[in-house]
mmCIF file with all atom_site columns, C-alpha atoms in Angstrom:
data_model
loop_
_atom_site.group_PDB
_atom_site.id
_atom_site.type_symbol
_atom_site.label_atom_id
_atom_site.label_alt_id
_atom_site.label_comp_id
_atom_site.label_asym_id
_atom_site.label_entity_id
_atom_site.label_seq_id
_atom_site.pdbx_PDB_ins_code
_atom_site.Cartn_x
_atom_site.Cartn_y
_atom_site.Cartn_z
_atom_site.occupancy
_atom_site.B_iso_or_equiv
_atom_site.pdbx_formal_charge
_atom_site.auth_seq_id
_atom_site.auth_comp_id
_atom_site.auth_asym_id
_atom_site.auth_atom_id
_atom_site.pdbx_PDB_model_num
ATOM 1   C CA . UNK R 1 1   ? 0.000  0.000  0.000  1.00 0.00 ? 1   UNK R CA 1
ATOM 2   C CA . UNK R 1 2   ? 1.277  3.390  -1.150 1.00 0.00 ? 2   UNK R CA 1
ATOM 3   C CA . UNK R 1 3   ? -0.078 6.737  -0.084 1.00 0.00 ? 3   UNK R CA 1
ATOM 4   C CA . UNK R 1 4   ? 1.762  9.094  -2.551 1.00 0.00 ? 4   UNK R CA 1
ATOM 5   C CA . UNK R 1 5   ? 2.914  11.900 -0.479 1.00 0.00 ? 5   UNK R CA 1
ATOM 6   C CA . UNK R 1 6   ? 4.238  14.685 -2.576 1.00 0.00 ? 6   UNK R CA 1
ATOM 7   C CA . UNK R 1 7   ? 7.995  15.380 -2.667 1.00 0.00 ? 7   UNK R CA 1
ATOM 8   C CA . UNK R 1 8   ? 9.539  18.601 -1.395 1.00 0.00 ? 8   UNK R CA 1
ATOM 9   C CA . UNK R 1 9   ? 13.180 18.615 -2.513 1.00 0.00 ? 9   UNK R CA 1
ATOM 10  C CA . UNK R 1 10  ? 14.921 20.934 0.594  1.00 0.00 ? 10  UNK R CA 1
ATOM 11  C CA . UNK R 1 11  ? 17.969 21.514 -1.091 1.00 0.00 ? 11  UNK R CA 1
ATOM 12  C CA . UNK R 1 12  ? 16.038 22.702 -4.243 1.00 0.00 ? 12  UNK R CA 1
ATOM 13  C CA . UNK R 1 13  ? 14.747 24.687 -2.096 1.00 0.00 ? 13  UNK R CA 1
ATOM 14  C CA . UNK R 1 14  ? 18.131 26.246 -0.773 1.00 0.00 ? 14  UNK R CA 1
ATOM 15  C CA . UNK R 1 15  ? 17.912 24.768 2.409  1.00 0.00 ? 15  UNK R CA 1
ATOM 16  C CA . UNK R 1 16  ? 20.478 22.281 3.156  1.00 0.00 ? 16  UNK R CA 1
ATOM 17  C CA . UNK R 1 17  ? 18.650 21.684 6.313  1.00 0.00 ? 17  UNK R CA 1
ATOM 18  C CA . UNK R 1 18  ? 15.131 21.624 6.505  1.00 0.00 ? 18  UNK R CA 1
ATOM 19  C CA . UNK R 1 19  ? 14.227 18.209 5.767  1.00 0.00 ? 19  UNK R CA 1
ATOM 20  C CA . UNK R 1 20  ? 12.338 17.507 9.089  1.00 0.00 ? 20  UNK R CA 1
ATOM 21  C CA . UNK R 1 21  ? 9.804  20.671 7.883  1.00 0.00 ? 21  UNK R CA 1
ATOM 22  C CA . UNK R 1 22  ? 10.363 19.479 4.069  1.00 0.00 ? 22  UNK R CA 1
ATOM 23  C CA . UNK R 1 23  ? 8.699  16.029 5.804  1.00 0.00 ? 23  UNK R CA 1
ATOM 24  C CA . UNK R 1 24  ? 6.171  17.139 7.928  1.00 0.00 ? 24  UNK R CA 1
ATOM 25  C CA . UNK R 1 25  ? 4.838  19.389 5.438  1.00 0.00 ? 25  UNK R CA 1
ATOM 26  C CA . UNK R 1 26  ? 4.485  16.588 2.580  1.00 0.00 ? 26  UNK R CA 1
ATOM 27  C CA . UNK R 1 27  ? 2.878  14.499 5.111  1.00 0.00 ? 27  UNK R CA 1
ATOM 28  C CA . UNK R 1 28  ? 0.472  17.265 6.326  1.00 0.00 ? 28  UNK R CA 1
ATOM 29  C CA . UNK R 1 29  ? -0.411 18.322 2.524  1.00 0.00 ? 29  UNK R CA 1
ATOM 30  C CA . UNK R 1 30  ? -1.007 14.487 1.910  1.00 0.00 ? 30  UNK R CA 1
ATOM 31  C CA . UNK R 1 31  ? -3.574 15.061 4.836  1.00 0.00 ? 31  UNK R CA 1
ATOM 32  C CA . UNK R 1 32  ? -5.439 18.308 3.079  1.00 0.00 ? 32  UNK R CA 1
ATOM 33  C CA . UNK R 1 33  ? -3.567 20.014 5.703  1.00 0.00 ? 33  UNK R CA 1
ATOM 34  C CA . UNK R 1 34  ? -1.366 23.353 5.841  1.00 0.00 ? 34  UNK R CA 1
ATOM 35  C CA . UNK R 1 35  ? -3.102 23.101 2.242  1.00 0.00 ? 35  UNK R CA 1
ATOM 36  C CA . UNK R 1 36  ? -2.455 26.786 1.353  1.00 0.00 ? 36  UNK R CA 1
ATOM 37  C CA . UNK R 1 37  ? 1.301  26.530 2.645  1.00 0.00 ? 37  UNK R CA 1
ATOM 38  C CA . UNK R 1 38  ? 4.017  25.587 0.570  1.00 0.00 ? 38  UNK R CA 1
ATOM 39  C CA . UNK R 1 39  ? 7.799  25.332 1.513  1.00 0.00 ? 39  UNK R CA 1
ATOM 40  C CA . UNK R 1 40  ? 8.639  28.506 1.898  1.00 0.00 ? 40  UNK R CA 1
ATOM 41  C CA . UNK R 1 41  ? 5.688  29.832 3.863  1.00 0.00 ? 41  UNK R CA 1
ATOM 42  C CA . UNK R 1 42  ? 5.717  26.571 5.891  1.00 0.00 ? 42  UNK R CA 1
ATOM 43  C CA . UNK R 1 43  ? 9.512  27.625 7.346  1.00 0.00 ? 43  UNK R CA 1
ATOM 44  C CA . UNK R 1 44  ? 8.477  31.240 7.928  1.00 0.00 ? 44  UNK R CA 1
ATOM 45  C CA . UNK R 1 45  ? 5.922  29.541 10.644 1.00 0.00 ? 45  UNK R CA 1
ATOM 46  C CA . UNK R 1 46  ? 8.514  27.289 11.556 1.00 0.00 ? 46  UNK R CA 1
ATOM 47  C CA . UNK R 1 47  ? 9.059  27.199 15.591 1.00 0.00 ? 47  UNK R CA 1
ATOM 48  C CA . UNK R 1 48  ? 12.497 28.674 16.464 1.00 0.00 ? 48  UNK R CA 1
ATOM 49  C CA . UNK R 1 49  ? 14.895 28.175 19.537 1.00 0.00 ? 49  UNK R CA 1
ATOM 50  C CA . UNK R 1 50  ? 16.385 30.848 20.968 1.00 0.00 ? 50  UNK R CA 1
ATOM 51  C CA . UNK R 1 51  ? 18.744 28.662 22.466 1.00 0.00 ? 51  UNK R CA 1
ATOM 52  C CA . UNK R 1 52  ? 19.406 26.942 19.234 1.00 0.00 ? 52  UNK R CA 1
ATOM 53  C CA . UNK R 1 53  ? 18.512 23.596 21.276 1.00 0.00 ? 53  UNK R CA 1
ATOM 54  C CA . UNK R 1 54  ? 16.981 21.150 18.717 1.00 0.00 ? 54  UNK R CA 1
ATOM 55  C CA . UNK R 1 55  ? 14.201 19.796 21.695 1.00 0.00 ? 55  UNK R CA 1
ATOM 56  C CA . UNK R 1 56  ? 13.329 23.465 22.145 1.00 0.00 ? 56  UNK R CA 1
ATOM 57  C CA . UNK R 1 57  ? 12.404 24.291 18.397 1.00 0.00 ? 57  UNK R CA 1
ATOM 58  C CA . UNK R 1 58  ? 14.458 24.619 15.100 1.00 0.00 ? 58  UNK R CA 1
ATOM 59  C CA . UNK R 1 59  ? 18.308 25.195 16.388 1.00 0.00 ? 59  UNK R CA 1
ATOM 60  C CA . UNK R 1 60  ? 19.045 27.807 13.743 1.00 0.00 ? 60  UNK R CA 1
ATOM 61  C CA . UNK R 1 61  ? 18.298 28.542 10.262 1.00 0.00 ? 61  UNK R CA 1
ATOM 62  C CA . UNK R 1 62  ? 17.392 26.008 7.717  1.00 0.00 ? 62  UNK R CA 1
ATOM 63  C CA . UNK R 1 63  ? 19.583 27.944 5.005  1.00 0.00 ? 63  UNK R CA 1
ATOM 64  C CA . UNK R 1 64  ? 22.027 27.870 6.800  1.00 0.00 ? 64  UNK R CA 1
ATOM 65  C CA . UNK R 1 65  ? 25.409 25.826 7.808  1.00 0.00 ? 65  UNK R CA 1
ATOM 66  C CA . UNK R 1 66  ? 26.660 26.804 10.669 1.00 0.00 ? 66  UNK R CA 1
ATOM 67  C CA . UNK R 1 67  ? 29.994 25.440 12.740 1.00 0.00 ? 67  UNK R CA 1
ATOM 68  C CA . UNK R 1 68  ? 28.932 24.158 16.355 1.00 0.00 ? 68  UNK R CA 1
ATOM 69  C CA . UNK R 1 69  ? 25.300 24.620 15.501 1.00 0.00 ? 69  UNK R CA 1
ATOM 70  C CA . UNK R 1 70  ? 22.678 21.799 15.359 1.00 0.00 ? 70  UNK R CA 1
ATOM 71  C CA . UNK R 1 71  ? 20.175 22.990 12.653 1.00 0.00 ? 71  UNK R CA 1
ATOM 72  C CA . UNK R 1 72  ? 17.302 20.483 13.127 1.00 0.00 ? 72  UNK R CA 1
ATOM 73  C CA . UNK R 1 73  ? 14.058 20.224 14.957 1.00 0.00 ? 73  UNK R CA 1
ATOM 74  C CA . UNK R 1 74  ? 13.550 17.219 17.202 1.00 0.00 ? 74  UNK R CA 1
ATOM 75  C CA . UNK R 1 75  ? 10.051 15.443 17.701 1.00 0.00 ? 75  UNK R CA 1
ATOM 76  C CA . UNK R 1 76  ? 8.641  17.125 20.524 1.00 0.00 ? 76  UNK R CA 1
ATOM 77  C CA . UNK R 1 77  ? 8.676  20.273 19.394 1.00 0.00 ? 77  UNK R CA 1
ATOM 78  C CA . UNK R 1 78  ? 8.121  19.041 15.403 1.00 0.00 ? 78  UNK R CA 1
ATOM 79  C CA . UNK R 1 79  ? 4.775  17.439 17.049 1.00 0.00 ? 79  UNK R CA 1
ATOM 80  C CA . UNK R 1 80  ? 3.291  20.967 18.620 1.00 0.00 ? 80  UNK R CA 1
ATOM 81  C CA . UNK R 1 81  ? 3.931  22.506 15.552 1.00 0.00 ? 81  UNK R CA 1
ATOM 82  C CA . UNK R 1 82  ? 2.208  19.731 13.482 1.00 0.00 ? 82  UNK R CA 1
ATOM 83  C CA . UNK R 1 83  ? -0.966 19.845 15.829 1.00 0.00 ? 83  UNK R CA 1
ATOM 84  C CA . UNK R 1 84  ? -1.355 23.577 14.579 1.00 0.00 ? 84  UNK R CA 1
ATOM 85  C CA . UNK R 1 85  ? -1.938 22.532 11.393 1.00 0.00 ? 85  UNK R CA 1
ATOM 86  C CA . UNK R 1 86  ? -3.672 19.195 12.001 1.00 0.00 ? 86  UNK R CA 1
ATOM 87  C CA . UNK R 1 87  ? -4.085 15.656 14.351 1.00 0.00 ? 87  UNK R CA 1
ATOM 88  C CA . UNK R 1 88  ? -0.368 14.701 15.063 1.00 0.00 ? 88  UNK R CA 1
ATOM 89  C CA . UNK R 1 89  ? 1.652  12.725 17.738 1.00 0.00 ? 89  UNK R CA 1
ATOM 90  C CA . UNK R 1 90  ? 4.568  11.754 18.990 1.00 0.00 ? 90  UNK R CA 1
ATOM 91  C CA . UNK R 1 91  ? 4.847  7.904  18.331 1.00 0.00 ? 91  UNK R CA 1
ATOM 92  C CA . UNK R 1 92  ? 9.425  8.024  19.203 1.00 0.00 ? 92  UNK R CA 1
ATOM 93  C CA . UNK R 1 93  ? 9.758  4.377  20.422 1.00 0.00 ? 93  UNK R CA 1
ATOM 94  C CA . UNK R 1 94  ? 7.897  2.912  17.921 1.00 0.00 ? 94  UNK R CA 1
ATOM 95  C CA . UNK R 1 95  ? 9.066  0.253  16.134 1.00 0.00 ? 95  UNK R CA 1
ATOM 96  C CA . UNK R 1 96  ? 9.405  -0.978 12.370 1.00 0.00 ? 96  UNK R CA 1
ATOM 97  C CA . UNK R 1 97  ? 6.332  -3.103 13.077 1.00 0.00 ? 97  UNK R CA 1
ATOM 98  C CA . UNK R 1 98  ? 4.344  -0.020 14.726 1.00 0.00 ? 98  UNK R CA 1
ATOM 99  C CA . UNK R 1 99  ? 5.312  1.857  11.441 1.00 0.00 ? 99  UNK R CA 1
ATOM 100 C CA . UNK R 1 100 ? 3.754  -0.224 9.613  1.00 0.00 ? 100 UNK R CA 1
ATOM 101 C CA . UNK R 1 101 ? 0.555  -0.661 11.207 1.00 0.00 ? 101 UNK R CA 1
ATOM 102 C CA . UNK R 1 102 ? 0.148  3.116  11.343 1.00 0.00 ? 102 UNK R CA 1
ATOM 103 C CA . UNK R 1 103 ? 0.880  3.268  7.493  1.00 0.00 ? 103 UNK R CA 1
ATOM 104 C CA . UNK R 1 104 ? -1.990 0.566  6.865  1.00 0.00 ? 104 UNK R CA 1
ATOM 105 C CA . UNK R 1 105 ? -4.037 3.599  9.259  1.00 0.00 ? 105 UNK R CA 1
ATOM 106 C CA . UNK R 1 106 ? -3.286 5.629  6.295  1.00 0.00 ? 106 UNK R CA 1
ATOM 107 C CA . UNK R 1 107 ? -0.888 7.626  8.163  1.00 0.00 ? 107 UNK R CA 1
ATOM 108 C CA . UNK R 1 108 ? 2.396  8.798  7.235  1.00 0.00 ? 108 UNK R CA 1
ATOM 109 C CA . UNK R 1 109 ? 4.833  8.911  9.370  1.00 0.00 ? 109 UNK R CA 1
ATOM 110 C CA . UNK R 1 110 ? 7.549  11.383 9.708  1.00 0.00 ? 110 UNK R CA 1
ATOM 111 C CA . UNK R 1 111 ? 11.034 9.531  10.977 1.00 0.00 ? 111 UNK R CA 1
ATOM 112 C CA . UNK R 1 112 ? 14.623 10.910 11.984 1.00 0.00 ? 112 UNK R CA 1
ATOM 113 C CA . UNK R 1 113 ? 17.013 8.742  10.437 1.00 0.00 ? 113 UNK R CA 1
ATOM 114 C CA . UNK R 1 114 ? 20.607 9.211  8.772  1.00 0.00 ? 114 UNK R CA 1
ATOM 115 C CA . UNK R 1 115 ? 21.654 10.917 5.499  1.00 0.00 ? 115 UNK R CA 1
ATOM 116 C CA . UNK R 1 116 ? 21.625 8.029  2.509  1.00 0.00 ? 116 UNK R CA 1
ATOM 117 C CA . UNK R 1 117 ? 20.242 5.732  5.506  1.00 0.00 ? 117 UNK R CA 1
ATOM 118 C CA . UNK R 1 118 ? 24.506 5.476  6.463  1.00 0.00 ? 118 UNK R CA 1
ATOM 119 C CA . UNK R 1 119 ? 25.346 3.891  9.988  1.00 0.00 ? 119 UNK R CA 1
ATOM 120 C CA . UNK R 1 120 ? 24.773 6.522  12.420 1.00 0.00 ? 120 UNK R CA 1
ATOM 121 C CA . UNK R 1 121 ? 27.363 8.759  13.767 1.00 0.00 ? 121 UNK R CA 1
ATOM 122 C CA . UNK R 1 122 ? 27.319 11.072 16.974 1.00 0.00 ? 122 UNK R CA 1
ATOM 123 C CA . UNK R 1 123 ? 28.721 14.066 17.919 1.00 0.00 ? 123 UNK R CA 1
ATOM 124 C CA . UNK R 1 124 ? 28.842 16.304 21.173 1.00 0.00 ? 124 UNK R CA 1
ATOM 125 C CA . UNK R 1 125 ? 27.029 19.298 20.880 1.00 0.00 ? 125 UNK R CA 1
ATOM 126 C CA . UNK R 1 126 ? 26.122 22.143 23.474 1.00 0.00 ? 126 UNK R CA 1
ATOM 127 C CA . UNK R 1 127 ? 22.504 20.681 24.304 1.00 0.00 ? 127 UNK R CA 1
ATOM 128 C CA . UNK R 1 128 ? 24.374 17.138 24.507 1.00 0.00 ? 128 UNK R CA 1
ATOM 129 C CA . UNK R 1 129 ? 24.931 14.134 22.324 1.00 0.00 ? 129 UNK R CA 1
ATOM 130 C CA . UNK R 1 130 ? 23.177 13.919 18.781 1.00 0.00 ? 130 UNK R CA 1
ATOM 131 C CA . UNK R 1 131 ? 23.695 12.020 15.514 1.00 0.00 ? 131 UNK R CA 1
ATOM 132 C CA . UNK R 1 132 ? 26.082 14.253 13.247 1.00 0.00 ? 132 UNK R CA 1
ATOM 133 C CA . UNK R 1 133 ? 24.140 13.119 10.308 1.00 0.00 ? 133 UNK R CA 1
ATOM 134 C CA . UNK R 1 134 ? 20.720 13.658 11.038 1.00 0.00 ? 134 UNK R CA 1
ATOM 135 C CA . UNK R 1 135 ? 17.909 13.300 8.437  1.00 0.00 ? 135 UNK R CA 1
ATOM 136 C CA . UNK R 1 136 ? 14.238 13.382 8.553  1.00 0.00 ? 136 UNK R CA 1
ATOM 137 C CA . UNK R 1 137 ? 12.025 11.258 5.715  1.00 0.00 ? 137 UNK R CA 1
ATOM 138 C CA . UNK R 1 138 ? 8.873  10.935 5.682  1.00 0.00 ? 138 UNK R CA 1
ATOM 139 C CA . UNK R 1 139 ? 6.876  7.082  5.334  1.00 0.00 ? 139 UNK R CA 1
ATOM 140 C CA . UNK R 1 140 ? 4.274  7.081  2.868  1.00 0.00 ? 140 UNK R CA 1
ATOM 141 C CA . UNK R 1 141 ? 4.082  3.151  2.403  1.00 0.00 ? 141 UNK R CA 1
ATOM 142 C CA . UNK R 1 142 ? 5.356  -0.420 2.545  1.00 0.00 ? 142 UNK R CA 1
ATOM 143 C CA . UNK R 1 143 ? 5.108  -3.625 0.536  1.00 0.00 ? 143 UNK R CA 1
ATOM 144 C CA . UNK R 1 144 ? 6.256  -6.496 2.445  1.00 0.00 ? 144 UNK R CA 1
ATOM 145 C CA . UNK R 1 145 ? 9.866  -6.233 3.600  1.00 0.00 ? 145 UNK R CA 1
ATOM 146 C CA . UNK R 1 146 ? 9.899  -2.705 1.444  1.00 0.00 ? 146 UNK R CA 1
ATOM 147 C CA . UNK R 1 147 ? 8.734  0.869  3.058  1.00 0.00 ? 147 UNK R CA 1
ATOM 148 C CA . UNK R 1 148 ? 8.561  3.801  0.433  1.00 0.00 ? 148 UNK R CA 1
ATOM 149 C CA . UNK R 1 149 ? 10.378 6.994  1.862  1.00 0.00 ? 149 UNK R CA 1
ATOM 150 C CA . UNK R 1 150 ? 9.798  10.629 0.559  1.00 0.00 ? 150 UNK R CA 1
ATOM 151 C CA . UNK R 1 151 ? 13.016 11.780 1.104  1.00 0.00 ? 151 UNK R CA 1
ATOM 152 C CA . UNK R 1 152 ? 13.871 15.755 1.108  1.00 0.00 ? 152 UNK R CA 1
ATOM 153 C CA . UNK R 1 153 ? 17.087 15.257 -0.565 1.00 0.00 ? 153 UNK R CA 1
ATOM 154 C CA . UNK R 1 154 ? 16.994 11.873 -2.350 1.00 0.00 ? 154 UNK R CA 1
ATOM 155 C CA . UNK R 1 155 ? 13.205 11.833 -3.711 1.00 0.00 ? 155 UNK R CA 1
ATOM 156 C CA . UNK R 1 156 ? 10.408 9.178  -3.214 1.00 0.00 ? 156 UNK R CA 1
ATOM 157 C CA . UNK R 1 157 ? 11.481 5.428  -3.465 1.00 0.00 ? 157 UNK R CA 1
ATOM 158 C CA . UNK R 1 158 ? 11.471 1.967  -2.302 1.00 0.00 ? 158 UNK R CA 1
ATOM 159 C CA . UNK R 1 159 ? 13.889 0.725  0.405  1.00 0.00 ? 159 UNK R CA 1
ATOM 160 C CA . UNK R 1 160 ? 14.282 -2.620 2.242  1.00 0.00 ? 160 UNK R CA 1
ATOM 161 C CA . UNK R 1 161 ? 13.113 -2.449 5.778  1.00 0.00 ? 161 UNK R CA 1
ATOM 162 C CA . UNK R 1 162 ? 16.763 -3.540 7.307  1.00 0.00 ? 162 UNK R CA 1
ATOM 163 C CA . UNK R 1 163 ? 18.195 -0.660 5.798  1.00 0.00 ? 163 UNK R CA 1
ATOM 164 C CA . UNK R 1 164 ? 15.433 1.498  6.731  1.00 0.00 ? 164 UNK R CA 1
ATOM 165 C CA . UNK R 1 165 ? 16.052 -0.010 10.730 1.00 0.00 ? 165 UNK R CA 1
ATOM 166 C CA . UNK R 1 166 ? 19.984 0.945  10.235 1.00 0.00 ? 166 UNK R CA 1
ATOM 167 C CA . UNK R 1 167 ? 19.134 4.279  10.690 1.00 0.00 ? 167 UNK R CA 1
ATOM 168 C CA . UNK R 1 168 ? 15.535 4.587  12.439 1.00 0.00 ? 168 UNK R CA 1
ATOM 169 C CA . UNK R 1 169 ? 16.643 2.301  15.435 1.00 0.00 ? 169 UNK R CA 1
ATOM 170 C CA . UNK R 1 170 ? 19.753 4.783  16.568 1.00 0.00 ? 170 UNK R CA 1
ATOM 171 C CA . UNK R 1 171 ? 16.769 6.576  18.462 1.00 0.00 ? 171 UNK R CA 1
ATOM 172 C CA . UNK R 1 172 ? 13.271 5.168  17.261 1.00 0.00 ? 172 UNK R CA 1
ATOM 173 C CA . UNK R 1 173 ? 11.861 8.694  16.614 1.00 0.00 ? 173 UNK R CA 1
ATOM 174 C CA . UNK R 1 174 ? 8.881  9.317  14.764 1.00 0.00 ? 174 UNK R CA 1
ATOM 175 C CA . UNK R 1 175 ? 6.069  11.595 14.342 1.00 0.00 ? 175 UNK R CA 1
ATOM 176 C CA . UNK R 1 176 ? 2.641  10.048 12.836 1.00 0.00 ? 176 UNK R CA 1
ATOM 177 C CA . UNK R 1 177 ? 0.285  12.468 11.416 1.00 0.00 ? 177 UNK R CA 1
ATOM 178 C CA . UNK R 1 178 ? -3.103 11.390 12.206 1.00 0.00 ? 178 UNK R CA 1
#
């Protein structure tokens, strides 16, 4: 089963770091939600930390690259901005299994995993320990030991559910949108 979430290419977009907003928003359009949104407008409502802490709101600037700096958005916050919009939760712990089941709900699924799904690699930063090469995709569907991924920097395909878990099980975070 395949929901066909739209693809929002980030880096098309000039933003080498909004792919957990780039998610969320194809997920929440695929939902008639945020309808009247698109990228750009999206960020510009985008929740940002003062404190550049990740679990407080966006820790930066998606346009930007900066040294020391952890530009990303972690579920927590991702989730309160998702419930402006529409029904969202927080669903980190899940597993592959859990995924699933919520895709067969018809709900996709926005999960932090790793750039090119690569083993996960950590990195001290001033709001603690994080993976260095953070990436957010968003589920739109599986087929047996396949889920389909619309990925912000990659594009929409197939991938086999171990490589999916290489990533996705460093910290089993996910936000469904209901």
């Amino acid at each position: 089963m395949m929901l066909g979430a739209e693809n929002i290419n980030q880096l098309f977009c000039g933003m080498p770091n909004g792919c957990e907003p780039a998610a969320l928003l194809m997920g929440l359009h695929w939902k008639a939600e945020a309808a009247t949104l698109d990228y750009g407008a999206f960020l510009a409502e985008m929740p940002i930390a003062a404190d550049y802490n990740p679990y407080h709101g966006f820790g930066g600037d998606p346009a930007d690259d900066v040294a020391g700096r952890f530009e990303a958005i972690f579920p927590e916050p991702l989730t309160k901005w998702a419930n402006r919009y529409g029904r969202a939760r927080n669903v980190s712990g899940a597993d592959t299994a859990q995924l699933k089941d919520m895709l067969t709900e018809k709900n996709p699924i926005v999960t932090y995993v790793t750039v090119g799904f690569e083993t996960p690699v950590s990195d001290d930063y001033a709001f603690g320990r994080a993976l260095s090469n953070n990436h957010a995709v968003l589920l739109d569907g599986r087929c047996g030991e396949l889920l389909h991924v619309s990925d912000p920097i990659d594009g929409a395909y197939w991938l086999p559910v171990a490589r999916f878990e290489k990533a996705y099980n460093a910290r089993h975070w996910a936000v469904e949108l209901l």
